[in-house]
PDB file of C-alpha atoms (C1' of nucleotides) in Angstrom:
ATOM      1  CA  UNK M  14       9.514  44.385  65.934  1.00  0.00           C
ATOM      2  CA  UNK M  15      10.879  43.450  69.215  1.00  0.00           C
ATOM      3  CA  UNK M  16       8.727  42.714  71.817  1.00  0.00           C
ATOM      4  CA  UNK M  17       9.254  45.074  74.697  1.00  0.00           C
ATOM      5  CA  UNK M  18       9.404  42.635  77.585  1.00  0.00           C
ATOM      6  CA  UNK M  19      12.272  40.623  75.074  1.00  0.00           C
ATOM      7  CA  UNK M  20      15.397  40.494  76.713  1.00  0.00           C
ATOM      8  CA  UNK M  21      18.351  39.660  75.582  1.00  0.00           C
ATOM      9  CA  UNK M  22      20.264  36.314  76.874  1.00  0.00           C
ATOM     10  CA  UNK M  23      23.720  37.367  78.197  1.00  0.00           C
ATOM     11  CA  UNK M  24      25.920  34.899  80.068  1.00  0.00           C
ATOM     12  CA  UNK M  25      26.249  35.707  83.575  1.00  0.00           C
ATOM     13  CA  UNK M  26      29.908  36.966  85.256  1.00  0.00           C
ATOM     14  CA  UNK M  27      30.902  33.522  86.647  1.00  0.00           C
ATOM     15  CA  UNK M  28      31.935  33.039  90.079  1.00  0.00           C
ATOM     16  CA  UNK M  29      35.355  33.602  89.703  1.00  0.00           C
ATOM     17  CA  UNK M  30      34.980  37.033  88.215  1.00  0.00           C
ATOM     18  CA  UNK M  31      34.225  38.197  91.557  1.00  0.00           C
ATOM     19  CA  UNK M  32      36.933  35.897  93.042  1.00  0.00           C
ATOM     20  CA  UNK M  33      39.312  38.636  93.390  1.00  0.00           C
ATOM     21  CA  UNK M  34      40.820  41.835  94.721  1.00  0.00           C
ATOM     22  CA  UNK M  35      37.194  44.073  95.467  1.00  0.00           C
ATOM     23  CA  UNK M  36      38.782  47.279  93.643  1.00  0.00           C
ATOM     24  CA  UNK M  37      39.438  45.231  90.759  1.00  0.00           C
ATOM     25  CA  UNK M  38      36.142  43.632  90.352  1.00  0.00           C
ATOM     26  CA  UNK M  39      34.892  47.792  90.898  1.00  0.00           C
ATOM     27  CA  UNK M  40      36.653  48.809  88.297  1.00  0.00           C
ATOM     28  CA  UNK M  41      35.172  45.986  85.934  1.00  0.00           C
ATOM     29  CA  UNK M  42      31.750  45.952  86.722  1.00  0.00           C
ATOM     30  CA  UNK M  43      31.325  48.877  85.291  1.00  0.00           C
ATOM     31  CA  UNK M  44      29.238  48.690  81.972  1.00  0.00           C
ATOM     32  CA  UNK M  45      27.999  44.823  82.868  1.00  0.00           C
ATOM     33  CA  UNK M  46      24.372  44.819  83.602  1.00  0.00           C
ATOM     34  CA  UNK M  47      21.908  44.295  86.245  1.00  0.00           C
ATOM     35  CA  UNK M  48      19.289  41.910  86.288  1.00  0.00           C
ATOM     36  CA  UNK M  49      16.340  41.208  87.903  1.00  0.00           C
ATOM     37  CA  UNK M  50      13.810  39.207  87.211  1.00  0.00           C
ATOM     38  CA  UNK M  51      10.306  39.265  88.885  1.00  0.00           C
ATOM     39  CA  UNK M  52       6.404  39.029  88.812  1.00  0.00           C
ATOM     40  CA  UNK M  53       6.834  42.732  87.767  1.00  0.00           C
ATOM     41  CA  UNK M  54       9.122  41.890  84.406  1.00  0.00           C
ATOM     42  CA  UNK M  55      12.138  42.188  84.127  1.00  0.00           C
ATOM     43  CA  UNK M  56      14.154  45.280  85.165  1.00  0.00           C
ATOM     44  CA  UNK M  57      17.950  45.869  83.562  1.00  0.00           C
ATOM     45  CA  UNK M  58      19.911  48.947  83.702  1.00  0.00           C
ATOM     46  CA  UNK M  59      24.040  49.362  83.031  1.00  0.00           C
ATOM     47  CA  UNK M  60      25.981  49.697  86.020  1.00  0.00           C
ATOM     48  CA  UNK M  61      27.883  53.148  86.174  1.00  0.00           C
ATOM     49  CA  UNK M  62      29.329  53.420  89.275  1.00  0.00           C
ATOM     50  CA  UNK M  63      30.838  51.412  91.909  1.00  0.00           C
ATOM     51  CA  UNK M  64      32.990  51.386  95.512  1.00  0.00           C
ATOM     52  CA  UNK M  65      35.186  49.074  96.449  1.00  0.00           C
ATOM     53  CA  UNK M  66      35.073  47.684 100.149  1.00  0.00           C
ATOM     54  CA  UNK M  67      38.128  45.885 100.769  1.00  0.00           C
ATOM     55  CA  UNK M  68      37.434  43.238 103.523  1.00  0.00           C
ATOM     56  CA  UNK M  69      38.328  43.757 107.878  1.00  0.00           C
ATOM     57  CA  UNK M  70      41.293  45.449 107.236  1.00  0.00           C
ATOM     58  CA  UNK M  71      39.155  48.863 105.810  1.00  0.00           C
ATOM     59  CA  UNK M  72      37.876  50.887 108.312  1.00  0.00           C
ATOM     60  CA  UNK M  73      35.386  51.678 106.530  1.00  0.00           C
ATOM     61  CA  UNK M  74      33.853  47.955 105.693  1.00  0.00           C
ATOM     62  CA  UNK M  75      31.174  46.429 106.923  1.00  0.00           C
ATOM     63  CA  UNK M  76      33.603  43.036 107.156  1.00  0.00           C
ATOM     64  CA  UNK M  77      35.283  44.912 110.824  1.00  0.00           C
ATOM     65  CA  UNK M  78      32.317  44.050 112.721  1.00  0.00           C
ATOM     66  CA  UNK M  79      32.720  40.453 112.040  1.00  0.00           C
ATOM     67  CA  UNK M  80      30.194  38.245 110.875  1.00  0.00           C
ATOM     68  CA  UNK M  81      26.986  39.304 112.845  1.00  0.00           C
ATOM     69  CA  UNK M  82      23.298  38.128 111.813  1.00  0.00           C
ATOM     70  CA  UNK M  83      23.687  41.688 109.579  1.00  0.00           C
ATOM     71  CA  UNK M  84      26.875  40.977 108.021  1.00  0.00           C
ATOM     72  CA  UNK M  85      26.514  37.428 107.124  1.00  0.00           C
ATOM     73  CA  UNK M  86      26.194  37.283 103.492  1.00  0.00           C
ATOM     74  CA  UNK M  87      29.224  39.589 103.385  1.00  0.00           C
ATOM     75  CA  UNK M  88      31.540  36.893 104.295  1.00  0.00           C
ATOM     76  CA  UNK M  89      29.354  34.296 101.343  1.00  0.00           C
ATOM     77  CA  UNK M  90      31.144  32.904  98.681  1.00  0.00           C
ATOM     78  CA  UNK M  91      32.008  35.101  95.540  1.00  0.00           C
ATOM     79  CA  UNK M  92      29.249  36.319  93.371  1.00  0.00           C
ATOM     80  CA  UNK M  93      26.966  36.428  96.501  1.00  0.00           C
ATOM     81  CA  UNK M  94      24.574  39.725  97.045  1.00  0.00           C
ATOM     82  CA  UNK M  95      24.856  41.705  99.906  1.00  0.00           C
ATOM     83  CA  UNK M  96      21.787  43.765 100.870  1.00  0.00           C
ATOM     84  CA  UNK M  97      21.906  45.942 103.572  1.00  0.00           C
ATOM     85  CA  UNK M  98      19.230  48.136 105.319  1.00  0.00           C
ATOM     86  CA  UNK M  99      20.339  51.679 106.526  1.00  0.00           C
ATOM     87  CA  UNK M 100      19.248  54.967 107.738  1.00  0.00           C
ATOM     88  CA  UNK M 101      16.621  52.995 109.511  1.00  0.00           C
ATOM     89  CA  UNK M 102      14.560  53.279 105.496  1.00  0.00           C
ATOM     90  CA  UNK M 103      16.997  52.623 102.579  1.00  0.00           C
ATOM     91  CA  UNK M 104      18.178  49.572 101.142  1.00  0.00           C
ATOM     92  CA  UNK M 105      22.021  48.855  98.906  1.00  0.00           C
ATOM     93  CA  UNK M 106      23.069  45.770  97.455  1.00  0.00           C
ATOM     94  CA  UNK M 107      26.812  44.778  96.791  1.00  0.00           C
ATOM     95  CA  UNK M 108      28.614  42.023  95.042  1.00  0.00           C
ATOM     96  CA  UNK M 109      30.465  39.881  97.819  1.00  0.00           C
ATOM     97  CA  UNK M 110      34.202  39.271  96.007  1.00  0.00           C
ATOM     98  CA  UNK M 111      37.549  36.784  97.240  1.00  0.00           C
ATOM     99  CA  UNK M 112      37.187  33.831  98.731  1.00  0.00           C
ATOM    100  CA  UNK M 113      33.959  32.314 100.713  1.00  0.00           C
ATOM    101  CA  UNK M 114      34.911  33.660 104.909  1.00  0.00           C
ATOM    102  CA  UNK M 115      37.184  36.841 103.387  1.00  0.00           C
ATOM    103  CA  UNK M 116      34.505  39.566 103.669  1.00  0.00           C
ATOM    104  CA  UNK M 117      34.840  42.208 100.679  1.00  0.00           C
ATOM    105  CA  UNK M 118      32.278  43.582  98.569  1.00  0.00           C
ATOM    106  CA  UNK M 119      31.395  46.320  95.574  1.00  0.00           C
ATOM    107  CA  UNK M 120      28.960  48.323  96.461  1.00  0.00           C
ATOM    108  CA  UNK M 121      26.575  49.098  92.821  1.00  0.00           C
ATOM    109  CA  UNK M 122      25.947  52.693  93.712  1.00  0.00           C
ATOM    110  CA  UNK M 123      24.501  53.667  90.167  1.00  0.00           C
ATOM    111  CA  UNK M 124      23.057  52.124  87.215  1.00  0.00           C
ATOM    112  CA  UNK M 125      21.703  53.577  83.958  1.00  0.00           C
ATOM    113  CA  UNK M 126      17.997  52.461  83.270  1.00  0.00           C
ATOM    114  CA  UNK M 127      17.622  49.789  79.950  1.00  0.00           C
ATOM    115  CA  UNK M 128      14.614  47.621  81.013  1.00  0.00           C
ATOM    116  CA  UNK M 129      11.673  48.143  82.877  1.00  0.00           C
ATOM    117  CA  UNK M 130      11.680  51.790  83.162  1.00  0.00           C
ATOM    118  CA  UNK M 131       7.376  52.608  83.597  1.00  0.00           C
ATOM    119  CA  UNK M 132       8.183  49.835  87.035  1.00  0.00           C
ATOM    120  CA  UNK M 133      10.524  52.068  87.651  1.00  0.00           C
ATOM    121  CA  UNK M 134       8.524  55.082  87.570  1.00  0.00           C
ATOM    122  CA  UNK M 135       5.845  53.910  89.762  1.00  0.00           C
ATOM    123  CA  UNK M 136       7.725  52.906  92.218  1.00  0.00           C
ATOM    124  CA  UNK M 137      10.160  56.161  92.445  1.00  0.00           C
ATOM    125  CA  UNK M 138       7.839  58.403  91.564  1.00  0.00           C
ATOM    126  CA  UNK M 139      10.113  61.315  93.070  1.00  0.00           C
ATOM    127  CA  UNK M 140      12.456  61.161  90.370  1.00  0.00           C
ATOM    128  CA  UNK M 141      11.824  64.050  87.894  1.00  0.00           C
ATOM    129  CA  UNK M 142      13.667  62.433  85.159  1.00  0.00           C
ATOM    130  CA  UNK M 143      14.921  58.853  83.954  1.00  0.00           C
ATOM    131  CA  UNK M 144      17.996  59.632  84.659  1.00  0.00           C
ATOM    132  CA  UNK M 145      17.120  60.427  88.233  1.00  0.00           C
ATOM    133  CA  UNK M 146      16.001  56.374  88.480  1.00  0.00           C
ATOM    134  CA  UNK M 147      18.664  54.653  89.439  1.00  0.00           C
ATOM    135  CA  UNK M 148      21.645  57.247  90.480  1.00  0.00           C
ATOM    136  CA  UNK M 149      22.146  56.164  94.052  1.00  0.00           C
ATOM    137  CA  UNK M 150      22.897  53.053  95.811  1.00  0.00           C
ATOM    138  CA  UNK M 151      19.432  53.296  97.629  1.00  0.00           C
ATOM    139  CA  UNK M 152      17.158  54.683  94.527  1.00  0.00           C
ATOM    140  CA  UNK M 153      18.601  51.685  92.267  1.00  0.00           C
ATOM    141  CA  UNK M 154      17.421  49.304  95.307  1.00  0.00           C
ATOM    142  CA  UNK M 155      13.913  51.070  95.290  1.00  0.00           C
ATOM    143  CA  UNK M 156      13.471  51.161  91.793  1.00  0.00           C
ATOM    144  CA  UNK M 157      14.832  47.650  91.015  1.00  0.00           C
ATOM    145  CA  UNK M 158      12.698  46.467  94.192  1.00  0.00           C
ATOM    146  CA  UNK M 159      15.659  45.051  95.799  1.00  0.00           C
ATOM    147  CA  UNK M 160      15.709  44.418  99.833  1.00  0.00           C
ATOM    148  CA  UNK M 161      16.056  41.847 102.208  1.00  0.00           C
ATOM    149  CA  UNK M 162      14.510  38.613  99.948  1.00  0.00           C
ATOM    150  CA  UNK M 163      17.657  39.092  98.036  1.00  0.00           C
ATOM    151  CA  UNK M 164      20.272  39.713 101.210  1.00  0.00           C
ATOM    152  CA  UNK M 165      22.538  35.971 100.174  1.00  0.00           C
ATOM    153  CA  UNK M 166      21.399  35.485  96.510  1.00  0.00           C
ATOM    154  CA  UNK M 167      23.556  34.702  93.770  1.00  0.00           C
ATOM    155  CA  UNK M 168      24.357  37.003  91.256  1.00  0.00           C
ATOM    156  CA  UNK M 169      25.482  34.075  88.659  1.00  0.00           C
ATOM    157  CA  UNK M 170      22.375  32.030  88.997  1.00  0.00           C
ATOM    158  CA  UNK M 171      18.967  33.820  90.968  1.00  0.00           C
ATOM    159  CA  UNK M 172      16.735  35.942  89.259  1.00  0.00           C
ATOM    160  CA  UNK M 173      19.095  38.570  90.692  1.00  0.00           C
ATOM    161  CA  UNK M 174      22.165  38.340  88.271  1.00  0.00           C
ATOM    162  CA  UNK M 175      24.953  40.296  86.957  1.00  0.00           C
ATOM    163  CA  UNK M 176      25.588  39.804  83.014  1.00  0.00           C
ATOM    164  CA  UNK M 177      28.302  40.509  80.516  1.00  0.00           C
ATOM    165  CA  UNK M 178      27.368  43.321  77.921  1.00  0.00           C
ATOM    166  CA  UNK M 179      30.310  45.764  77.417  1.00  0.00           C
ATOM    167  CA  UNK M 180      33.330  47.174  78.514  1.00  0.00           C
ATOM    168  CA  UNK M 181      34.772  50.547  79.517  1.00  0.00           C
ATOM    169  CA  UNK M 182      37.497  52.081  78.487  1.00  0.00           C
ATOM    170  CA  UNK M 183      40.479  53.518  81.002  1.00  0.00           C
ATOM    171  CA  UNK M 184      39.753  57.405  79.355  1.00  0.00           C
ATOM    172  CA  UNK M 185      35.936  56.689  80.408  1.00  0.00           C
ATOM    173  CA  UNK M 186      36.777  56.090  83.844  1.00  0.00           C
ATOM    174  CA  UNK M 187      36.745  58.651  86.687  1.00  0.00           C
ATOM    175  CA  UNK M 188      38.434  57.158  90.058  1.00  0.00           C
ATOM    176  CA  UNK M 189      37.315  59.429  93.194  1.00  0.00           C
ATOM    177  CA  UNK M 190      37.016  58.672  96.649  1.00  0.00           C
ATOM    178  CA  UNK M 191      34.307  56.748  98.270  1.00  0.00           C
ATOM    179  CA  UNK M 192      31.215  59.113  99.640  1.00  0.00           C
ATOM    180  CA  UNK M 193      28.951  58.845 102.728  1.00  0.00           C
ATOM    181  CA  UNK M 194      31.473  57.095 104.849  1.00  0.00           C
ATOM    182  CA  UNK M 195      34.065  58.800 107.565  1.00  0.00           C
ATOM    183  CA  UNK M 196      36.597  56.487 107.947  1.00  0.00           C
ATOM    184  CA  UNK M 197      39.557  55.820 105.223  1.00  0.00           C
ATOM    185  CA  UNK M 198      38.098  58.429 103.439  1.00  0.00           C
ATOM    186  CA  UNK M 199      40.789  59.637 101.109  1.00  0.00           C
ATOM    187  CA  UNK M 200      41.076  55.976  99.479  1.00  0.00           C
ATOM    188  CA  UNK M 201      40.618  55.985  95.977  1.00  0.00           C
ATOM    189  CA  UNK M 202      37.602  53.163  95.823  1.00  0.00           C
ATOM    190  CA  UNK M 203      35.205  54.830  93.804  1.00  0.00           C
ATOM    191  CA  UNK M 204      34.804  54.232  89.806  1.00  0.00           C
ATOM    192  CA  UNK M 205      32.289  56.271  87.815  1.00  0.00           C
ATOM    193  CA  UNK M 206      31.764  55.654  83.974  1.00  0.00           C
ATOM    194  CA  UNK M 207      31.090  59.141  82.074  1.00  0.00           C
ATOM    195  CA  UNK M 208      28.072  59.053  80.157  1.00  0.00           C
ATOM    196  CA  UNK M 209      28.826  59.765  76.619  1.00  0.00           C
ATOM    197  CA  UNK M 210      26.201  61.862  75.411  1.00  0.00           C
ATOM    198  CA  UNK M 211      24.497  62.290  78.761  1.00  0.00           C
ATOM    199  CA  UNK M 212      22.101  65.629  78.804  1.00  0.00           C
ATOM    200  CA  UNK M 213      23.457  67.515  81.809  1.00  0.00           C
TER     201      UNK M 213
ATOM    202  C1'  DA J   8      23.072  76.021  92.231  1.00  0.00           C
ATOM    203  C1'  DC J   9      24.205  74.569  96.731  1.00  0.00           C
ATOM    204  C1'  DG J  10      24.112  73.577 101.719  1.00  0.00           C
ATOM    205  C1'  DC J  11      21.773  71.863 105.579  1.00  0.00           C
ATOM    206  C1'  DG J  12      18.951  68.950 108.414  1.00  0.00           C
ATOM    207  C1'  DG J  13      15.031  65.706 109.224  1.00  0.00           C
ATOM    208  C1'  DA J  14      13.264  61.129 108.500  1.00  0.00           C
ATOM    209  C1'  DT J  15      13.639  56.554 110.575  1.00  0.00           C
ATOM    210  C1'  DG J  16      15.115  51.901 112.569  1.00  0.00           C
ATOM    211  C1'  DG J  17      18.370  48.288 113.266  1.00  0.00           C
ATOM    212  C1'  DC J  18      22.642  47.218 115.175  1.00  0.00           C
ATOM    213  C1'  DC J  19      26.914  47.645 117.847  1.00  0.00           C
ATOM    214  C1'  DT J  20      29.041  49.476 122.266  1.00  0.00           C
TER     215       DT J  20
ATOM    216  C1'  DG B  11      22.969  55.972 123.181  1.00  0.00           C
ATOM    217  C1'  DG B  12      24.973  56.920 119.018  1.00  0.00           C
ATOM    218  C1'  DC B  13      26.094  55.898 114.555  1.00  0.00           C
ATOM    219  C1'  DC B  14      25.197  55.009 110.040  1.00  0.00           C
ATOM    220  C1'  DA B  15      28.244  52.700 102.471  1.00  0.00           C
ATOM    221  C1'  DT B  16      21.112  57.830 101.936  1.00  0.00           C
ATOM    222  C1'  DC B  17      17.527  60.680 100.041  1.00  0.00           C
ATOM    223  C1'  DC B  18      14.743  64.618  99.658  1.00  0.00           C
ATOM    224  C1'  DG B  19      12.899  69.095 100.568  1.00  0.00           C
ATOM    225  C1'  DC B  20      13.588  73.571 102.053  1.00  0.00           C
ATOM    226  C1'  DG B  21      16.215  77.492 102.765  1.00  0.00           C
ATOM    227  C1'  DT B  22      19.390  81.051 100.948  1.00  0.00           C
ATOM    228  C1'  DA B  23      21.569  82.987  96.378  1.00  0.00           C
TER     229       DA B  23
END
DNA sequence: ACGCGGATGGCCT
DNA sequence: GGCCATCCGCGTA
């Protein structure tokens, strides 16, 4: 029998995964997993949906208010985490892709639980059902226990990492616009893996 | 089922 | 001062 804390070793997506166009990386993240490893065990979950922020040039990026004290981990080298605080309570961490300066990130807006789930539970208790976990950019953060420790990480080496475990097909794909934002809103940044099998 | 608004604080203008 | 890459609960059906 497996032990339950026995994970898996996956290799991490190297640096140059994330060396590239943000969409791109979006689109391919989907079905790698998240990883993080802490005094609480580990907690793992697939990611299932994505947006793509393309660097200063997208209104709505982070990147066009420069590199401020917020920011700064946005314009990190590839494979860097991005953790952001907003609405004055919520926290959302993105993968910084291109080159180290450029400014472009994936935001992980949903993941579907594997590891860790009863840490999880206590510490969203609000969420009626497993599936409730982990299906926003902010609830992943909470449940993962993700903030500002791991603004600048990287996701190839920390105890925050990104790892290889499957990939998705085209037909399995849903691309949509990006939500919550109110500037370029009608570009087609958003990927969203269907869950085979999912109870609705 | 769905729409609306309050919570809550840091950061940019 | 206003704006958020959000979440949740409450109101109306």
């Amino acid at each position: 029998m497996i032990p339950s804390d026995h994970v898996e070793p996956r290799p991490s997506l190297p640096a140059h995964f994330y060396n590239r166009d943000a969409a791109l990386v979006a689109r391919e993240l989907l079905g790698a997993e998240l990883r993080f490893s802490s005094a609480h065990g580990v907690i793992s979950g697939v990611i299932v949906e994505t947006e793509a922020y393309l660097g200063p040039h997208d209104p709505a990026c982070h990147a066009t208010a420069g590199r401020t004290a917020r920011t700064w981990h946005l314009f990190g080298p590839p494979g860097t985490a991005y953790v952001y605080f907003v609405y004055g309570m919520h926290w959302c961490v993105n993968a910084v892709t291109r080159e180290d300066g450029f400014g472009s990130a994936v935001l992980i807006r949903a993941v579907q639980p594997l590891r860790g789930i009863e840490t999880m539970r206590e510490r969203r208790p609000k969420a009626r059902r497993d599936a409730d976990l982990c299906n926003g950019p902010a609830k992943l953060c909470a449940a993962y226990g993700i903030s500002r420790a791991q603004d600048g990480v990287s996701l190839v080496n920390s105890a925050l990492r990104i790892v290889e475990r499957e990939s998705v097909p085209d037909e399995h794909v849903i691309v949509g616009p990006r939500v919550g934002i109110s500037k370029a809103v009608d570009w087609p940044l958003r990927f969203r893996a269907v869950e085979i099998g999912a109870v609705p």
